[in-house]
Amino acid sequence: MTTRAPKDEHDEAGLRVGAPATSAAGVPGVVHGLKDVLEQAGVRRGVKTLRVLNQQRGFDCPGCAWPEPGKPHLAEFCENGAKAVAEESTVRRVDAAFFAEHPIADLGGRSDHWLGQQGRLTEPMLRDAGDTHYRPIGWDAAFDVIADALHGLASPDDAVFYTSGRTSNEAAFLYQLFARTLGTNNLPDCSNMCHESSGAALSETIGIGKGSVSLTDITDHADLIVVVGQNPGTNHPRMLTALEHAKRRGARIVAVNPLPEAGLHTFKNPQTVRGVVGKGTLLSDLYLQIRLGGDLAFFQAVNRLLVDADVVDHAFIDQFTTGYDDAIAAWQTLDWDDVGTATGLRREAIEAFVAEVRNAGSVIVCWAMGLTQHKKAVPTIREIVNFLLLRGNIGRPGAGACPVRGHSNVQGDRTMGIWEKPPAAFLDALETEFGITAPRRPGHDTVDTIRAMRDGRVGVFMAMGGNFAAATPDSEVTAAALRAVPLTVHVSTKLNRSHALAGQRSIILPCLGRTERDVQAGGEQFVTVEDSMSVVHASRGTLRPGSDQLRSEVAIICGLARRVFGDDGAGIPWSSFAADYTTVRERIARVVPGFDDYEARVAVPGGFVLPHPPRDSRSFPTASGKAQFSVNELEVLRVPPGRLILQTVRSHDQFNTTIYGLDDRYRGIRDGRRVVFVNPADLAELGIADGAMVDLVSEWSDGDRRASSFRVVSYPTAPGCAAAYFPETNVLVPLDHTAEVSNTPAAKSVVIRLEPAAS
Ligand SMILES: Nc1nc2c(c(=O)[nH]1)N[C@H]1C(S)=C(S)[C@@H](COP(=O)(O)OP(=O)(O)OC[C@H]3O[C@@H](n4cnc5c(=O)[nH]c(N)nc54)[C@H](O)[C@@H]3O)O[C@H]1N2
Ligand SMILES: Nc1nc2c(c(=O)[nH]1)N[C@H]1C(S)=C(S)[C@@H](COP(=O)(O)OP(=O)(O)OC[C@H]3O[C@@H](n4cnc5c(=O)[nH]c(N)nc54)[C@H](O)[C@@H]3O)O[C@H]1N2
Ligand SMILES: [Mo]
């Protein structure tokens, strides 16, 4: 068992490339997962942890936001959930001795993999201005440093409070309350880089920014499930179990993706006998290998064909929607040559999809980052809503919009008010409940935060989880911006790049993770989370905390608030909140719609479902009171000769910036990450050999961006399209390259050229 952390960096020279897999999960999946947990957590602790993962009395998997079934399978976890748990329950420690041994300059030069592998943070640390190292600081002294810095700001808007989507409902609610009591809406979160485009498009068109389907719509009711811009085999493996259920009762599945992802092809369910010994289930009935960014044109073409054939649901359209005539007029102007160029698909392929739709009584569209991280992400998702509205595929069983969320509580954090543009009604309710004056100026989102840092307008940056330095675009610009901030504060479980690329003064506050017991003055606590389908349920840690100095996120916010607001806490009972989270849930129930009787309803195994008017009653809380058809202008991405469109994706061995390991098993990559996947025809045309070493260069008006030394891998991606892993490629994405409306970095469409590697 290798419980010791690696001392040396991994050498990419050992990188091996094999054939991509044609099926996902199966026995190797769970065996891989178990090996990870057992190595890092030790055998007894590891087994104990996995037994309560996603069970109704246990903790919510800290991996993705896919919902748990009503009756969880005895082992309701996947390989990647097991890896997420292993990362957190590791017995490795990053303690004061570690920081004494490693100056900041050393940490800054390390890979994300090396940093993450060092283990759990154990005590608060401070790097003072000019210091070369972090050194230990007590909790109270750390809170004093932060409180003094906040008091010294000219305006509360000079502070920024970032959140990553693993934060519980209770912590998120208190965190936004803290920021708003201070007087700012500067509450950017990982969602700004993730499903912001989905929220924006859905709010405009159906009146609520959340998906409209539940798990049984997929497993039991849908006739056709379209999976667009998503790689569930790696990122939402338990979704494959749901798709398999759907498939076995006769549902059809269509995958739309530039990459032929293994999980979309065949699934070997590790939790059934068939999956263990058999060939698995062939999932996709139709695979459309679309060009990057081609989905808007694709859905416009589909909608045009449905209207031309007059196979739309007129009764639904008349009763529940508005804007239909304008949409029809726009589809009539569609140019089929543009559709061909944008999608890379032949007309017959689009017609084959339309035939699937015509045969299906009910249709669900699922999507993730393949749609949201493009310049035209919001119009694309609006066009998908058009598609659903045309045949009344919203607000009835087996139909609807299904944005598949990333972080396990990213949706809940937004529900709790982590939002730089909060609705007025939410602020009104906060004011009534707490007697504060909530700020009304919109705050900074993630990209605007970096701009503000760069321009010297941020005095304090605090992050509740996440890895801001590594997850954000334009790595060099962002690193310089972060270094200029007078004080940065990171509440974290594990060491990461953000601790190295920190402000002039920098504090690390180590916190409990999901897996750990949370005991406060009022006894043992649990927290609550909301999954991708609006189900709210409890999560209870079971392991002994990684160090006796760790505090819960709730306790950290409340401790800081008492220092900042003094003993009366601006009239808010922070100490009682920290002692007993029931008292936090009481307040949430009074402020956030849908949480009445919170404590009792979350005590029920499986929790409760939040209201969703379009799903529940076909009522659409938009300005017009109807679902909105939209007109979306098509802009074909034309690439200069010799250039490719690059998308930045996750490997199978990472959770965002946390790099579990160096394999991407399903894509045939072992022992390395610096690869770029390119279609063989493009390689031939560019005169570049499979296996050659290249630099990736993106060209912008303010100068080129370069990511050095990638191995070219000939791969069956869509022609003209390349793929490489983030965060290594974030350096290529300029700050201003964002989606319209949502301001999400357009990380899936970066035009690049390949140059022979300089080094
Ligand atoms: N194990 C693991 N699980 C995770 C995560 C993780 O890193 N590791 N991250 C979590 C988070 S925060 C998120 S947001 C989700 C992310 O889940 P995904 O969105 O599945 O993640 P990506 O790796 O970004 O994959 C994007 C997919 O979209 C496709 N795609 C890219 N561009 C286009 C396009 O223009 N059109 C179409 N049709 N397809 C396109 C890509 O080929 C790829 O299959 O996963 C969550 N779960
Ligand atoms: N180029 C490119 N960039 C991307 C993306 C992409 O597809 N391409 N995807 C984007 C997406 S979808 C997302 S969501 C963002 C992710 O952005 P973030 O959410 O900021 O990043 P993570 O890598 O998920 O954060 C990992 C860190 O969170 C901390 N952590 C883990 N668990 C806990 C906990 O329980 N409490 C606390 N306080 N800390 C904890 C650990 O210290 C760990 O190092 O990245 C975005 N960046
Ligand atoms: Mo995400």
mmCIF file of C-alpha atoms in Angstrom, residues 356-509:
data_model
loop_
_atom_site.group_PDB
_atom_site.id
_atom_site.type_symbol
_atom_site.label_atom_id
_atom_site.label_comp_id
_atom_site.label_asym_id
_atom_site.label_seq_id
_atom_site.Cartn_x
_atom_site.Cartn_y
_atom_site.Cartn_z
ATOM 1 C CA GLU A 356 -36.194 9.550 -34.219
ATOM 2 C CA VAL A 357 -37.963 12.610 -32.872
ATOM 3 C CA ARG A 358 -41.089 12.005 -34.911
ATOM 4 C CA ASN A 359 -41.306 8.454 -33.600
ATOM 5 C CA ALA A 360 -40.940 9.529 -29.987
ATOM 6 C CA GLY A 361 -43.881 10.522 -27.833
ATOM 7 C CA SER A 362 -41.639 12.117 -25.246
ATOM 8 C CA VAL A 363 -38.133 13.514 -25.562
ATOM 9 C CA ILE A 364 -35.494 14.589 -23.034
ATOM 10 C CA VAL A 365 -32.397 16.574 -23.962
ATOM 11 C CA CYS A 366 -29.426 16.214 -21.567
ATOM 12 C CA TRP A 367 -26.370 18.431 -21.866
ATOM 13 C CA ALA A 368 -23.281 19.671 -20.053
ATOM 14 C CA MET A 369 -20.104 21.630 -20.836
ATOM 15 C CA GLY A 370 -20.071 20.762 -24.546
ATOM 16 C CA LEU A 371 -22.891 23.286 -24.913
ATOM 17 C CA THR A 372 -22.304 25.817 -22.147
ATOM 18 C CA GLN A 373 -18.679 26.759 -22.847
ATOM 19 C CA HIS A 374 -19.104 28.270 -26.302
ATOM 20 C CA LYS A 375 -19.540 31.855 -27.507
ATOM 21 C CA LYS A 376 -23.077 31.021 -28.641
ATOM 22 C CA ALA A 377 -23.929 28.814 -25.664
ATOM 23 C CA VAL A 378 -26.985 30.762 -24.534
ATOM 24 C CA PRO A 379 -28.583 30.981 -28.010
ATOM 25 C CA THR A 380 -27.841 27.267 -28.477
ATOM 26 C CA ILE A 381 -29.651 26.274 -25.288
ATOM 27 C CA ARG A 382 -32.522 28.618 -26.146
ATOM 28 C CA GLU A 383 -32.768 26.796 -29.470
ATOM 29 C CA ILE A 384 -32.966 23.481 -27.593
ATOM 30 C CA VAL A 385 -35.878 24.927 -25.646
ATOM 31 C CA ASN A 386 -37.477 25.811 -29.010
ATOM 32 C CA PHE A 387 -36.984 22.185 -29.993
ATOM 33 C CA LEU A 388 -38.682 20.927 -26.821
ATOM 34 C CA LEU A 389 -41.538 23.422 -27.062
ATOM 35 C CA LEU A 390 -42.337 22.494 -30.666
ATOM 36 C CA ARG A 391 -43.635 19.084 -29.622
ATOM 37 C CA GLY A 392 -44.816 19.965 -26.124
ATOM 38 C CA ASN A 393 -41.861 18.175 -24.574
ATOM 39 C CA ILE A 394 -41.942 20.030 -21.329
ATOM 40 C CA GLY A 395 -44.054 19.545 -18.230
ATOM 41 C CA ARG A 396 -45.125 15.960 -18.820
ATOM 42 C CA PRO A 397 -43.654 12.555 -17.935
ATOM 43 C CA GLY A 398 -40.565 11.509 -19.853
ATOM 44 C CA ALA A 399 -39.956 14.914 -21.403
ATOM 45 C CA GLY A 400 -37.942 18.027 -20.713
ATOM 46 C CA ALA A 401 -34.682 19.896 -20.379
ATOM 47 C CA CYS A 402 -31.906 18.237 -18.401
ATOM 48 C CA PRO A 403 -28.773 20.319 -17.857
ATOM 49 C CA VAL A 404 -26.572 17.830 -15.996
ATOM 50 C CA ARG A 405 -24.807 19.746 -13.234
ATOM 51 C CA GLY A 406 -21.202 19.309 -12.263
ATOM 52 C CA HIS A 407 -20.259 19.793 -8.623
ATOM 53 C CA SER A 408 -22.394 17.883 -6.160
ATOM 54 C CA ASN A 409 -24.059 20.995 -4.678
ATOM 55 C CA VAL A 410 -23.535 23.650 -7.328
ATOM 56 C CA GLN A 411 -27.279 23.900 -7.898
ATOM 57 C CA GLY A 412 -27.990 24.168 -4.164
ATOM 58 C CA ASP A 413 -25.448 26.942 -3.723
ATOM 59 C CA ARG A 414 -27.314 29.038 -6.282
ATOM 60 C CA THR A 415 -30.635 28.270 -4.595
ATOM 61 C CA MET A 416 -29.076 29.525 -1.348
ATOM 62 C CA GLY A 417 -28.201 32.875 -2.911
ATOM 63 C CA ILE A 418 -24.625 32.387 -4.099
ATOM 64 C CA TRP A 419 -25.158 34.651 -7.072
ATOM 65 C CA GLU A 420 -23.656 37.935 -8.119
ATOM 66 C CA LYS A 421 -27.008 38.975 -9.637
ATOM 67 C CA PRO A 422 -29.529 37.985 -6.961
ATOM 68 C CA PRO A 423 -33.233 38.435 -7.689
ATOM 69 C CA ALA A 424 -34.753 41.375 -5.795
ATOM 70 C CA ALA A 425 -37.268 39.111 -4.069
ATOM 71 C CA PHE A 426 -34.437 37.121 -2.494
ATOM 72 C CA LEU A 427 -32.774 40.269 -1.148
ATOM 73 C CA ASP A 428 -36.125 41.543 0.155
ATOM 74 C CA ALA A 429 -36.618 38.301 2.068
ATOM 75 C CA LEU A 430 -33.094 38.484 3.528
ATOM 76 C CA GLU A 431 -33.744 42.033 4.713
ATOM 77 C CA THR A 432 -37.015 41.091 6.370
ATOM 78 C CA GLU A 433 -35.539 38.049 8.077
ATOM 79 C CA PHE A 434 -32.299 39.564 9.326
ATOM 80 C CA GLY A 435 -32.970 43.307 9.508
ATOM 81 C CA ILE A 436 -29.989 44.069 7.257
ATOM 82 C CA THR A 437 -29.825 46.394 4.269
ATOM 83 C CA ALA A 438 -28.874 44.138 1.379
ATOM 84 C CA PRO A 439 -26.754 45.664 -1.395
ATOM 85 C CA ARG A 440 -28.610 46.072 -4.695
ATOM 86 C CA ARG A 441 -25.667 46.702 -7.056
ATOM 87 C CA PRO A 442 -24.867 43.560 -9.081
ATOM 88 C CA GLY A 443 -21.565 41.993 -8.069
ATOM 89 C CA HIS A 444 -18.630 40.525 -10.018
ATOM 90 C CA ASP A 445 -18.874 37.129 -11.643
ATOM 91 C CA THR A 446 -15.723 35.029 -12.033
ATOM 92 C CA VAL A 447 -14.310 36.706 -15.141
ATOM 93 C CA ASP A 448 -15.143 40.193 -13.852
ATOM 94 C CA THR A 449 -13.429 39.312 -10.586
ATOM 95 C CA ILE A 450 -10.201 38.636 -12.463
ATOM 96 C CA ARG A 451 -10.557 41.912 -14.352
ATOM 97 C CA ALA A 452 -11.119 43.748 -11.071
ATOM 98 C CA MET A 453 -8.054 42.076 -9.517
ATOM 99 C CA ARG A 454 -5.973 42.941 -12.553
ATOM 100 C CA ASP A 455 -7.078 46.577 -12.276
ATOM 101 C CA GLY A 456 -6.257 46.794 -8.563
ATOM 102 C CA ARG A 457 -9.884 46.920 -7.423
ATOM 103 C CA VAL A 458 -9.866 43.880 -5.114
ATOM 104 C CA GLY A 459 -8.479 44.232 -1.581
ATOM 105 C CA VAL A 460 -9.622 40.894 -0.154
ATOM 106 C CA PHE A 461 -10.382 37.723 -2.084
ATOM 107 C CA MET A 462 -11.861 34.832 -0.155
ATOM 108 C CA ALA A 463 -12.671 31.410 -1.619
ATOM 109 C CA MET A 464 -15.015 28.889 -0.017
ATOM 110 C CA GLY A 465 -13.462 25.831 -1.648
ATOM 111 C CA GLY A 466 -12.412 25.412 -5.249
ATOM 112 C CA ASN A 467 -9.193 26.238 -6.996
ATOM 113 C CA PHE A 468 -9.674 29.664 -8.510
ATOM 114 C CA ALA A 469 -6.125 30.027 -9.845
ATOM 115 C CA ALA A 470 -6.253 26.801 -11.830
ATOM 116 C CA ALA A 471 -9.921 26.623 -12.891
ATOM 117 C CA THR A 472 -10.061 30.083 -14.460
ATOM 118 C CA PRO A 473 -8.980 31.092 -18.000
ATOM 119 C CA ASP A 474 -5.922 33.026 -19.158
ATOM 120 C CA SER A 475 -3.660 31.415 -16.557
ATOM 121 C CA GLU A 476 -0.813 33.929 -16.817
ATOM 122 C CA VAL A 477 -3.068 36.979 -16.654
ATOM 123 C CA THR A 478 -4.986 35.435 -13.764
ATOM 124 C CA ALA A 479 -1.844 34.503 -11.831
ATOM 125 C CA ALA A 480 -0.553 38.073 -12.079
ATOM 126 C CA ALA A 481 -3.974 39.409 -11.057
ATOM 127 C CA LEU A 482 -4.111 37.143 -7.994
ATOM 128 C CA ARG A 483 -0.603 38.042 -6.881
ATOM 129 C CA ALA A 484 -1.583 41.715 -6.837
ATOM 130 C CA VAL A 485 -4.412 41.196 -4.325
ATOM 131 C CA PRO A 486 -3.427 42.443 -0.826
ATOM 132 C CA LEU A 487 -5.071 39.484 0.984
ATOM 133 C CA THR A 488 -6.317 36.134 -0.305
ATOM 134 C CA VAL A 489 -8.052 33.571 1.924
ATOM 135 C CA HIS A 490 -8.723 29.975 0.927
ATOM 136 C CA VAL A 491 -10.987 27.632 2.848
ATOM 137 C CA SER A 492 -9.803 24.278 1.541
ATOM 138 C CA THR A 493 -9.511 20.589 2.238
ATOM 139 C CA LYS A 494 -6.468 19.966 0.059
ATOM 140 C CA LEU A 495 -3.412 21.772 -1.189
ATOM 141 C CA ASN A 496 -3.795 23.272 -4.661
ATOM 142 C CA ARG A 497 -2.398 25.837 -7.087
ATOM 143 C CA SER A 498 -4.432 28.675 -5.579
ATOM 144 C CA HIS A 499 -2.395 28.408 -2.377
ATOM 145 C CA ALA A 500 0.771 28.940 -4.378
ATOM 146 C CA LEU A 501 -0.511 31.645 -6.757
ATOM 147 C CA ALA A 502 -1.925 33.683 -3.895
ATOM 148 C CA GLY A 503 -2.070 37.329 -2.872
ATOM 149 C CA GLN A 504 0.565 39.501 -1.202
ATOM 150 C CA ARG A 505 -0.637 38.064 2.082
ATOM 151 C CA SER A 506 -2.353 34.730 1.990
ATOM 152 C CA ILE A 507 -4.232 32.565 4.468
ATOM 153 C CA ILE A 508 -5.233 28.913 4.216
ATOM 154 C CA LEU A 509 -8.097 27.772 6.454
#
